[in-house]
């Protein structure tokens, strides 16, 4: 039993600490990682992809390719759930302006829709808990979106019963568990935040985000609604490299951001002081608010995984975390933006055609940057880890059984030998 427990603990901690994982390139060698990342994308791309690497806040590597119309770092992509990170800046801007109390019940601010009654206390649903997915909502959303030509629900209709809930999501946005007790992913929580922003600001969510976050940060090619026809948007490809439609959403805040690698570069740079002395937050948020966003607010299995709108991918070896957000949507959209605030190093990947290319490559960057696996990579490695633990357990059990049989056999031989000697002694006596 001790051997079994020791083996399981060794494999588990070895996996999450990256003991068995070799980085794509020597740690600290940005040029080598850029070359390896380019090869990674070239080998696995089935649609289009654009990449940027940051070193101490400056772009040190870029790469883009497509099976169809060319893309580059100024091409607009739809980025799915990565939208939530930028949305969080809009919510926190209201906090900095004194218009929103993070820890007050959101029902105090909502005018056009209210959380349905439940057995739990709705007053426990706060902006802080919605941002960190700890508000007790169990919708599991996931928005699949509305195809061209199909009417898009109003936000209030979507909050009541989304017609575009992703497969497997209940879609019912209500308090199903005690708020604040544990982390549970909720796209519906960010739809509530969208309504919160609109009801507090008195303007459409897109207009507020443009005025408060996107334009001040210089993200001039970004929007939460589909850009004009003359703006180049990356074709969405499926896993067979065939063009696919881009969907529209009632829930803009959780999933509808259109942006570019160049704009997301500006967003990442705004998290750290500028080389010209500009403060983190760049006037959109106070520096202290930026740091509050990446403080731990939710955990799973004892591991910090979420701040206020940002994932905490892995410890950064400097007392903080690799921060950022990934996005994934049908048929094969996958995006990521990740930053080490302690070094200013980061990675941005926007792609379609391969459901997990961006997440996997960004996971390789985390290993290269920190020596550790991020929590998404750990989740993807879990089946293999369990197989290794299982095989090792079988070997341990088989070894113990073989040893027991050997001991039993040798003991029997010794007993038989002793009996023979005794018998001889009796006969001779």
Short mmCIF file of C-alpha atoms in Angstrom, two decimals:
data_model
loop_
_atom_site.label_atom_id
_atom_site.label_comp_id
_atom_site.label_asym_id
_atom_site.label_seq_id
_atom_site.Cartn_x
_atom_site.Cartn_y
_atom_site.Cartn_z
CA UNK A 1 0.00 0.00 0.00
CA UNK A 2 2.83 2.37 0.82
CA UNK A 3 4.42 1.67 -2.57
CA UNK A 4 1.11 2.28 -4.38
CA UNK A 5 0.56 5.61 -2.61
CA UNK A 6 4.16 6.69 -3.16
CA UNK A 7 3.94 5.84 -6.87
CA UNK A 8 0.66 7.76 -7.35
CA UNK A 9 2.02 10.81 -5.50
CA UNK A 10 5.28 10.72 -7.50
CA UNK A 11 3.49 10.58 -10.86
CA UNK A 12 0.95 13.24 -9.87
CA UNK A 13 3.46 15.79 -8.61
CA UNK A 14 5.91 14.92 -11.37
CA UNK A 15 3.19 15.69 -13.92
CA UNK A 16 1.98 19.00 -12.47
CA UNK A 17 5.56 20.15 -11.83
CA UNK A 18 6.63 19.24 -15.37
CA UNK A 19 9.35 16.80 -14.30
CA UNK A 20 8.75 14.60 -17.34
CA UNK A 21 8.21 17.46 -19.80
CA UNK A 22 11.04 18.79 -21.94
CA UNK A 23 10.59 22.39 -23.17
CA UNK A 24 10.43 23.02 -26.92
CA UNK A 25 13.61 25.11 -26.66
CA UNK A 26 16.28 25.92 -24.06
CA UNK A 27 14.77 28.07 -21.35
CA UNK A 28 15.61 31.74 -21.77
CA UNK A 29 16.39 31.39 -25.49
CA UNK A 30 13.56 33.40 -27.05
CA UNK A 31 14.84 33.03 -30.60
CA UNK A 32 14.98 29.26 -30.26
CA UNK A 33 11.45 29.13 -28.84
CA UNK A 34 10.17 31.35 -31.66
CA UNK A 35 11.68 28.96 -34.17
CA UNK A 36 10.17 25.95 -32.40
CA UNK A 37 6.76 27.66 -32.15
CA UNK A 38 6.83 28.45 -35.87
CA UNK A 39 7.50 24.79 -36.65
CA UNK A 40 4.76 23.71 -34.22
CA UNK A 41 2.21 25.86 -36.05
CA UNK A 42 3.42 24.90 -39.52
CA UNK A 43 3.17 21.20 -38.67
CA UNK A 44 -0.32 21.35 -37.15
CA UNK A 45 -2.11 24.22 -38.90
CA UNK A 46 -5.25 23.21 -40.78
CA UNK A 47 -6.71 26.67 -41.28
CA UNK A 48 -5.05 29.92 -40.32
CA UNK A 49 -3.00 31.14 -37.41
CA UNK A 50 -1.25 34.29 -36.20
CA UNK A 51 1.34 34.33 -33.41
CA UNK A 52 3.27 36.93 -31.44
CA UNK A 53 5.87 36.44 -28.71
CA UNK A 54 6.72 39.12 -26.15
CA UNK A 55 10.05 39.42 -24.37
CA UNK A 56 10.11 41.95 -21.51
CA UNK A 57 7.06 43.63 -23.01
CA UNK A 58 8.41 43.94 -26.56
CA UNK A 59 7.44 41.85 -29.57
CA UNK A 60 10.36 39.58 -30.46
CA UNK A 61 8.72 37.12 -32.81
CA UNK A 62 5.74 36.99 -35.15
CA UNK A 63 4.41 34.34 -37.48
CA UNK A 64 1.26 33.90 -39.55
CA UNK A 65 0.02 31.45 -42.17
CA UNK A 66 -3.20 30.27 -43.76
CA UNK A 67 -4.48 27.58 -46.10
CA UNK A 68 -6.52 30.28 -47.83
CA UNK A 69 -6.56 34.08 -47.76
CA UNK A 70 -3.38 35.38 -46.11
CA UNK A 71 -3.52 36.53 -42.49
CA UNK A 72 -1.15 38.57 -40.36
CA UNK A 73 -1.01 40.13 -36.92
CA UNK A 74 -3.48 42.83 -38.04
CA UNK A 75 -6.10 40.37 -39.27
CA UNK A 76 -9.26 40.26 -37.15
CA UNK A 77 -10.17 36.93 -35.52
CA UNK A 78 -13.20 35.99 -33.47
CA UNK A 79 -11.65 34.88 -30.17
CA UNK A 80 -14.44 33.11 -28.20
CA UNK A 81 -13.96 33.00 -24.42
CA UNK A 82 -10.79 35.06 -24.49
CA UNK A 83 -13.38 37.86 -24.59
CA UNK A 84 -13.94 37.43 -20.85
CA UNK A 85 -10.52 38.82 -19.93
CA UNK A 86 -11.15 42.08 -21.79
CA UNK A 87 -14.71 42.22 -20.40
CA UNK A 88 -13.23 42.02 -16.90
CA UNK A 89 -11.32 45.26 -17.55
CA UNK A 90 -14.60 46.99 -18.40
CA UNK A 91 -16.20 45.76 -15.18
CA UNK A 92 -13.18 46.80 -13.11
CA UNK A 93 -13.23 50.23 -14.76
CA UNK A 94 -16.68 50.73 -13.24
CA UNK A 95 -15.18 49.78 -9.87
CA UNK A 96 -12.39 52.34 -10.29
CA UNK A 97 -14.98 54.97 -11.22
CA UNK A 98 -16.85 54.30 -7.98
CA UNK A 99 -19.96 53.11 -9.83
CA UNK A 100 -19.75 49.45 -8.82
CA UNK A 101 -19.05 47.73 -5.52
CA UNK A 102 -17.41 44.38 -6.28
CA UNK A 103 -18.91 42.80 -3.19
CA UNK A 104 -22.44 44.20 -3.37
CA UNK A 105 -25.29 42.01 -4.69
CA UNK A 106 -25.52 42.51 -8.45
CA UNK A 107 -29.30 42.63 -8.09
CA UNK A 108 -28.80 46.10 -6.65
CA UNK A 109 -27.68 47.31 -10.09
CA UNK A 110 -29.73 45.20 -12.54
CA UNK A 111 -32.79 46.93 -13.97
CA UNK A 112 -33.96 44.90 -16.99
CA UNK A 113 -33.62 41.34 -15.65
CA UNK A 114 -33.39 39.62 -12.28
CA UNK A 115 -31.95 36.30 -11.21
CA UNK A 116 -34.75 33.74 -10.80
CA UNK A 117 -35.59 32.68 -7.27
CA UNK A 118 -33.77 29.65 -5.92
CA UNK A 119 -33.16 27.83 -2.65
CA UNK A 120 -29.92 29.80 -2.27
CA UNK A 121 -29.45 33.47 -1.47
CA UNK A 122 -29.30 35.56 -4.66
CA UNK A 123 -27.71 38.39 -2.67
CA UNK A 124 -24.56 36.26 -2.58
CA UNK A 125 -24.11 36.84 -6.32
CA UNK A 126 -21.61 39.67 -6.60
CA UNK A 127 -19.49 41.04 -9.43
CA UNK A 128 -16.39 39.60 -7.75
CA UNK A 129 -17.92 36.12 -7.76
CA UNK A 130 -19.22 36.42 -11.30
CA UNK A 131 -15.77 37.44 -12.52
CA UNK A 132 -14.14 34.49 -10.76
CA UNK A 133 -16.85 31.89 -11.57
CA UNK A 134 -17.66 31.40 -7.88
CA UNK A 135 -21.21 32.80 -7.82
CA UNK A 136 -22.88 29.40 -7.56
CA UNK A 137 -24.26 29.42 -11.12
CA UNK A 138 -24.42 26.02 -12.79
CA UNK A 139 -25.38 26.92 -16.36
CA UNK A 140 -22.11 25.63 -17.86
CA UNK A 141 -22.50 28.00 -20.83
CA UNK A 142 -20.88 27.77 -23.66
CA UNK A 143 -22.60 29.76 -26.39
CA UNK A 144 -22.84 28.19 -29.84
CA UNK A 145 -24.12 31.42 -31.42
CA UNK A 146 -26.63 32.26 -34.13
CA UNK A 147 -25.86 31.62 -37.81
CA UNK A 148 -26.29 34.37 -40.42
CA UNK A 149 -29.95 34.89 -41.25
CA UNK A 150 -31.21 33.67 -37.89
CA UNK A 151 -32.53 36.34 -35.53
CA UNK A 152 -30.34 36.96 -32.49
CA UNK A 153 -32.07 36.95 -29.11
CA UNK A 154 -32.10 40.02 -26.95
CA UNK A 155 -29.77 39.87 -23.98
CA UNK A 156 -32.71 39.54 -21.57
CA UNK A 157 -34.12 36.63 -23.60
CA UNK A 158 -30.74 34.96 -23.60
CA UNK A 159 -30.41 35.34 -19.84
CA UNK A 160 -33.83 33.77 -19.36
CA UNK A 161 -33.25 30.85 -21.75
CA UNK A 162 -30.42 31.02 -24.29
CA UNK A 163 -31.42 29.51 -27.61
CA UNK A 164 -27.75 29.04 -28.53
CA UNK A 165 -26.50 27.09 -25.50
CA UNK A 166 -23.60 24.84 -26.41
CA UNK A 167 -24.30 21.08 -26.31
CA UNK A 168 -24.13 19.74 -22.79
CA UNK A 169 -24.84 23.08 -21.11
CA UNK A 170 -28.00 23.38 -19.05
CA UNK A 171 -28.41 26.97 -20.13
CA UNK A 172 -30.48 27.80 -17.06
CA UNK A 173 -28.90 30.83 -15.42
CA UNK A 174 -29.77 30.66 -11.74
CA UNK A 175 -28.08 30.18 -8.39
CA UNK A 176 -27.81 26.41 -8.06
CA UNK A 177 -25.17 26.23 -5.32
CA UNK A 178 -24.13 28.36 -2.38
CA UNK A 179 -22.36 31.47 -3.77
CA UNK A 180 -18.69 31.74 -2.90
CA UNK A 181 -18.28 28.08 -2.00
CA UNK A 182 -16.45 26.76 -5.07
CA UNK A 183 -15.37 27.45 -8.64
CA UNK A 184 -17.72 26.44 -11.43
CA UNK A 185 -17.36 27.79 -14.96
CA UNK A 186 -20.29 29.96 -16.04
CA UNK A 187 -20.60 31.76 -19.34
CA UNK A 188 -23.97 32.94 -18.09
CA UNK A 189 -22.23 34.83 -15.30
CA UNK A 190 -20.49 36.99 -17.90
CA UNK A 191 -23.78 37.59 -19.70
CA UNK A 192 -25.02 38.97 -16.37
CA UNK A 193 -21.90 41.17 -16.23
CA UNK A 194 -22.75 42.45 -19.71
CA UNK A 195 -26.18 43.50 -18.49
CA UNK A 196 -24.60 44.96 -15.35
CA UNK A 197 -22.32 47.16 -17.46
CA UNK A 198 -25.22 48.33 -19.60
CA UNK A 199 -27.54 49.06 -16.69
CA UNK A 200 -24.88 51.00 -14.77
CA UNK A 201 -23.44 52.91 -17.73
CA UNK A 202 -26.72 53.50 -19.55
CA UNK A 203 -25.17 52.59 -22.91
CA UNK A 204 -24.82 49.45 -25.07
CA UNK A 205 -22.05 47.10 -23.96
CA UNK A 206 -20.09 47.55 -27.20
CA UNK A 207 -20.18 51.34 -26.93
CA UNK A 208 -19.06 51.27 -23.30
CA UNK A 209 -16.18 48.89 -24.03
CA UNK A 210 -15.03 50.97 -27.00
CA UNK A 211 -15.07 54.19 -25.02
CA UNK A 212 -13.68 52.83 -21.76
CA UNK A 213 -11.24 50.05 -22.69
CA UNK A 214 -10.59 49.35 -26.35
CA UNK A 215 -9.95 52.83 -27.73
CA UNK A 216 -7.91 54.09 -24.75
CA UNK A 217 -5.63 51.04 -25.07
CA UNK A 218 -5.20 51.61 -28.81
CA UNK A 219 -7.11 48.44 -29.73
CA UNK A 220 -8.50 50.12 -32.82
CA UNK A 221 -9.28 46.91 -34.72
CA UNK A 222 -11.25 45.31 -31.88
CA UNK A 223 -14.98 45.19 -31.17
CA UNK A 224 -17.58 42.98 -29.50
CA UNK A 225 -19.81 43.10 -32.57
CA UNK A 226 -19.00 42.00 -36.11
CA UNK A 227 -16.73 44.56 -37.78
CA UNK A 228 -17.73 46.41 -40.96
CA UNK A 229 -17.56 44.55 -44.25
CA UNK A 230 -14.40 46.38 -45.33
CA UNK A 231 -12.43 45.09 -42.32
CA UNK A 232 -10.54 41.84 -43.09
CA UNK A 233 -11.73 39.02 -40.83
CA UNK A 234 -9.94 35.69 -40.73
CA UNK A 235 -11.89 32.89 -42.37
CA UNK A 236 -13.10 30.32 -39.86
CA UNK A 237 -11.99 26.83 -40.88
CA UNK A 238 -13.15 23.44 -39.69
CA UNK A 239 -10.82 20.52 -38.97
CA UNK A 240 -10.94 19.49 -42.64
CA UNK A 241 -9.61 22.91 -43.73
CA UNK A 242 -13.02 23.85 -45.13
CA UNK A 243 -14.41 27.37 -44.59
CA UNK A 244 -17.04 27.59 -41.87
CA UNK A 245 -19.49 30.29 -40.86
CA UNK A 246 -18.87 32.78 -38.09
CA UNK A 247 -21.67 32.98 -35.56
CA UNK A 248 -23.26 36.00 -33.88
CA UNK A 249 -24.12 36.25 -30.21
CA UNK A 250 -26.58 37.87 -27.85
CA UNK A 251 -24.06 37.31 -25.04
CA UNK A 252 -21.25 39.55 -26.27
CA UNK A 253 -19.21 39.76 -23.07
CA UNK A 254 -18.46 36.04 -22.67
CA UNK A 255 -17.57 35.14 -26.23
CA UNK A 256 -18.03 37.69 -29.03
CA UNK A 257 -14.81 39.76 -29.14
CA UNK A 258 -13.25 40.33 -32.54
CA UNK A 259 -9.60 41.36 -32.26
CA UNK A 260 -6.11 41.05 -33.69
CA UNK A 261 -2.77 39.81 -32.44
CA UNK A 262 -1.48 43.39 -32.64
CA UNK A 263 -4.36 44.70 -30.48
CA UNK A 264 -3.94 41.91 -27.94
CA UNK A 265 -0.25 42.77 -27.80
CA UNK A 266 -1.24 46.26 -26.65
CA UNK A 267 -3.60 44.71 -24.12
CA UNK A 268 -0.87 42.51 -22.64
CA UNK A 269 1.57 45.42 -22.57
CA UNK A 270 -0.98 47.46 -20.59
CA UNK A 271 -0.61 45.01 -17.69
CA UNK A 272 2.96 46.09 -17.00
CA UNK A 273 4.66 49.51 -16.74
CA UNK A 274 5.61 50.93 -20.13
CA UNK A 275 9.17 51.57 -21.17
CA UNK A 276 8.27 55.27 -21.40
CA UNK A 277 7.18 55.29 -17.76
CA UNK A 278 3.49 54.77 -18.49
CA UNK A 279 1.83 53.02 -15.53
CA UNK A 280 0.25 49.60 -15.77
CA UNK A 281 -3.41 49.98 -16.64
CA UNK A 282 -2.55 52.86 -19.00
CA UNK A 283 -5.17 55.04 -17.35
CA UNK A 284 -7.99 52.59 -18.04
CA UNK A 285 -7.42 50.93 -14.65
CA UNK A 286 -5.37 51.94 -11.66
CA UNK A 287 -2.15 49.90 -11.26
CA UNK A 288 -3.48 48.44 -8.00
CA UNK A 289 -6.66 47.33 -9.79
CA UNK A 290 -4.62 45.57 -12.49
CA UNK A 291 -2.80 43.63 -9.78
CA UNK A 292 -6.05 42.81 -8.01
CA UNK A 293 -7.32 41.16 -11.18
CA UNK A 294 -4.65 38.48 -11.02
CA UNK A 295 -4.94 37.74 -7.30
CA UNK A 296 -6.27 34.21 -6.60
CA UNK A 297 -10.03 34.06 -6.15
CA UNK A 298 -10.84 30.45 -7.02
CA UNK A 299 -9.15 27.09 -6.79
CA UNK A 300 -9.59 23.49 -7.86
CA UNK A 301 -8.08 20.56 -5.99
CA UNK A 302 -6.16 23.04 -3.86
CA UNK A 303 -4.60 24.80 -6.89
CA UNK A 304 -5.28 28.48 -7.63
CA UNK A 305 -6.86 28.67 -11.09
CA UNK A 306 -8.77 31.96 -11.42
CA UNK A 307 -8.52 35.62 -10.61
CA UNK A 308 -11.01 38.33 -11.57
CA UNK A 309 -11.61 37.50 -15.20
CA UNK A 310 -8.23 35.92 -15.80
CA UNK A 311 -6.98 32.36 -15.61
CA UNK A 312 -4.02 31.67 -13.34
CA UNK A 313 -2.26 29.11 -15.49
CA UNK A 314 0.76 28.25 -13.33
CA UNK A 315 3.04 29.77 -10.69
CA UNK A 316 5.60 32.07 -12.34
CA UNK A 317 8.45 31.39 -9.87
CA UNK A 318 8.25 34.99 -8.65
CA UNK A 319 5.38 34.71 -6.20
CA UNK A 320 2.73 35.29 -8.85
CA UNK A 321 1.16 33.52 -11.81
CA UNK A 322 1.13 33.22 -15.55
CA UNK A 323 -2.12 35.04 -16.33
CA UNK A 324 -4.36 35.16 -19.37
CA UNK A 325 -7.30 33.44 -20.99
CA UNK A 326 -8.01 30.89 -23.70
CA UNK A 327 -10.96 30.70 -26.08
CA UNK A 328 -12.53 27.78 -27.91
CA UNK A 329 -15.63 27.54 -30.06
CA UNK A 330 -17.11 25.51 -32.89
CA UNK A 331 -16.13 24.28 -35.32
CA UNK A 332 -12.41 24.77 -34.57
CA UNK A 333 -11.69 28.24 -33.15
CA UNK A 334 -8.90 28.27 -30.56
CA UNK A 335 -7.21 31.35 -29.14
CA UNK A 336 -4.98 32.31 -26.25
CA UNK A 337 -3.15 35.26 -24.72
CA UNK A 338 -0.84 34.65 -21.76
CA UNK A 339 1.53 36.87 -19.81
CA UNK A 340 4.12 36.57 -17.08
CA UNK A 341 3.73 39.93 -15.29
CA UNK A 342 7.04 39.40 -13.50
CA UNK A 343 9.06 39.32 -16.73
CA UNK A 344 6.81 40.94 -19.33
CA UNK A 345 7.13 37.78 -21.43
CA UNK A 346 4.01 36.60 -23.20
CA UNK A 347 2.46 34.71 -26.07
CA UNK A 348 -0.61 35.35 -28.26
CA UNK A 349 -2.04 32.81 -30.70
CA UNK A 350 -5.23 33.22 -32.72
CA UNK A 351 -6.18 30.34 -34.99
CA UNK A 352 -8.95 28.32 -36.61
CA UNK A 353 -8.91 24.82 -38.06
CA UNK A 354 -7.33 22.99 -35.11
CA UNK A 355 -9.44 22.87 -31.92
CA UNK A 356 -6.50 22.89 -29.48
CA UNK A 357 -3.46 24.13 -31.39
CA UNK A 358 -3.31 27.49 -29.59
CA UNK A 359 -3.87 25.99 -26.14
CA UNK A 360 -1.26 23.27 -26.66
CA UNK A 361 1.39 25.65 -27.99
CA UNK A 362 0.71 28.15 -25.20
CA UNK A 363 1.08 25.27 -22.75
CA UNK A 364 4.50 24.59 -24.26
CA UNK A 365 5.35 28.26 -23.74
CA UNK A 366 4.38 28.02 -20.05
CA UNK A 367 6.73 25.04 -19.65
CA UNK A 368 9.48 26.99 -21.40
CA UNK A 369 8.83 30.11 -19.32
CA UNK A 370 8.38 28.50 -15.89
CA UNK A 371 9.36 24.84 -16.05
CA UNK A 372 5.81 23.91 -14.97
CA UNK A 373 2.71 22.60 -16.70
CA UNK A 374 -0.27 24.93 -16.71
CA UNK A 375 -3.53 23.63 -15.30
CA UNK A 376 -5.08 23.12 -18.76
CA UNK A 377 -2.09 21.01 -19.80
CA UNK A 378 -2.44 19.04 -16.56
CA UNK A 379 -6.11 18.42 -17.40
CA UNK A 380 -5.16 17.22 -20.88
CA UNK A 381 -2.38 15.04 -19.42
CA UNK A 382 -4.74 13.52 -16.85
CA UNK A 383 -5.77 10.44 -18.92
CA UNK A 384 -2.14 9.57 -19.61
CA UNK A 385 -1.20 10.24 -15.98
CA UNK A 386 -3.93 7.87 -14.79
CA UNK A 387 -2.74 5.22 -17.25
CA UNK A 388 0.83 5.55 -15.97
CA UNK A 389 -0.39 5.31 -12.38
CA UNK A 390 -2.50 2.27 -13.31
CA UNK A 391 0.33 0.48 -15.11
CA UNK A 392 2.71 1.25 -12.27
CA UNK A 393 0.15 -0.02 -9.76
CA UNK A 394 -0.19 -3.29 -11.70
CA UNK A 395 3.59 -3.69 -11.74
CA UNK A 396 3.78 -2.99 -8.00
CA UNK A 397 0.96 -5.44 -7.24
CA UNK A 398 2.45 -8.07 -9.55
CA UNK A 399 5.86 -7.62 -7.95
CA UNK A 400 4.38 -7.90 -4.45
CA UNK A 401 2.43 -11.03 -5.41
CA UNK A 402 5.52 -12.58 -7.03
CA UNK A 403 7.57 -11.73 -3.95
CA UNK A 404 4.90 -13.22 -1.66
CA UNK A 405 4.76 -16.40 -3.74
CA UNK A 406 8.55 -16.62 -3.72
CA UNK A 407 8.65 -16.12 0.04
CA UNK A 408 5.91 -18.71 0.48
CA UNK A 409 7.73 -21.18 -1.71
CA UNK A 410 11.08 -20.66 0.01
CA UNK A 411 9.38 -20.91 3.41
CA UNK A 412 7.78 -24.20 2.36
CA UNK A 413 11.15 -25.48 1.16
CA UNK A 414 12.75 -24.51 4.46
CA UNK A 415 9.93 -26.20 6.40
CA UNK A 416 10.26 -29.36 4.33
CA UNK A 417 14.02 -29.35 4.83
CA UNK A 418 13.60 -28.90 8.58
CA UNK A 419 11.12 -31.77 8.73
CA UNK A 420 13.48 -34.04 6.83
CA UNK A 421 16.33 -33.19 9.17
CA UNK A 422 14.12 -33.83 12.18
CA UNK A 423 12.98 -37.13 10.73
CA UNK A 424 16.57 -38.21 10.12
CA UNK A 425 17.50 -37.20 13.65
CA UNK A 426 14.57 -39.25 15.06
CA UNK A 427 15.48 -42.32 13.00
CA UNK A 428 19.12 -42.14 14.02
CA UNK A 429 18.22 -41.41 17.62
#
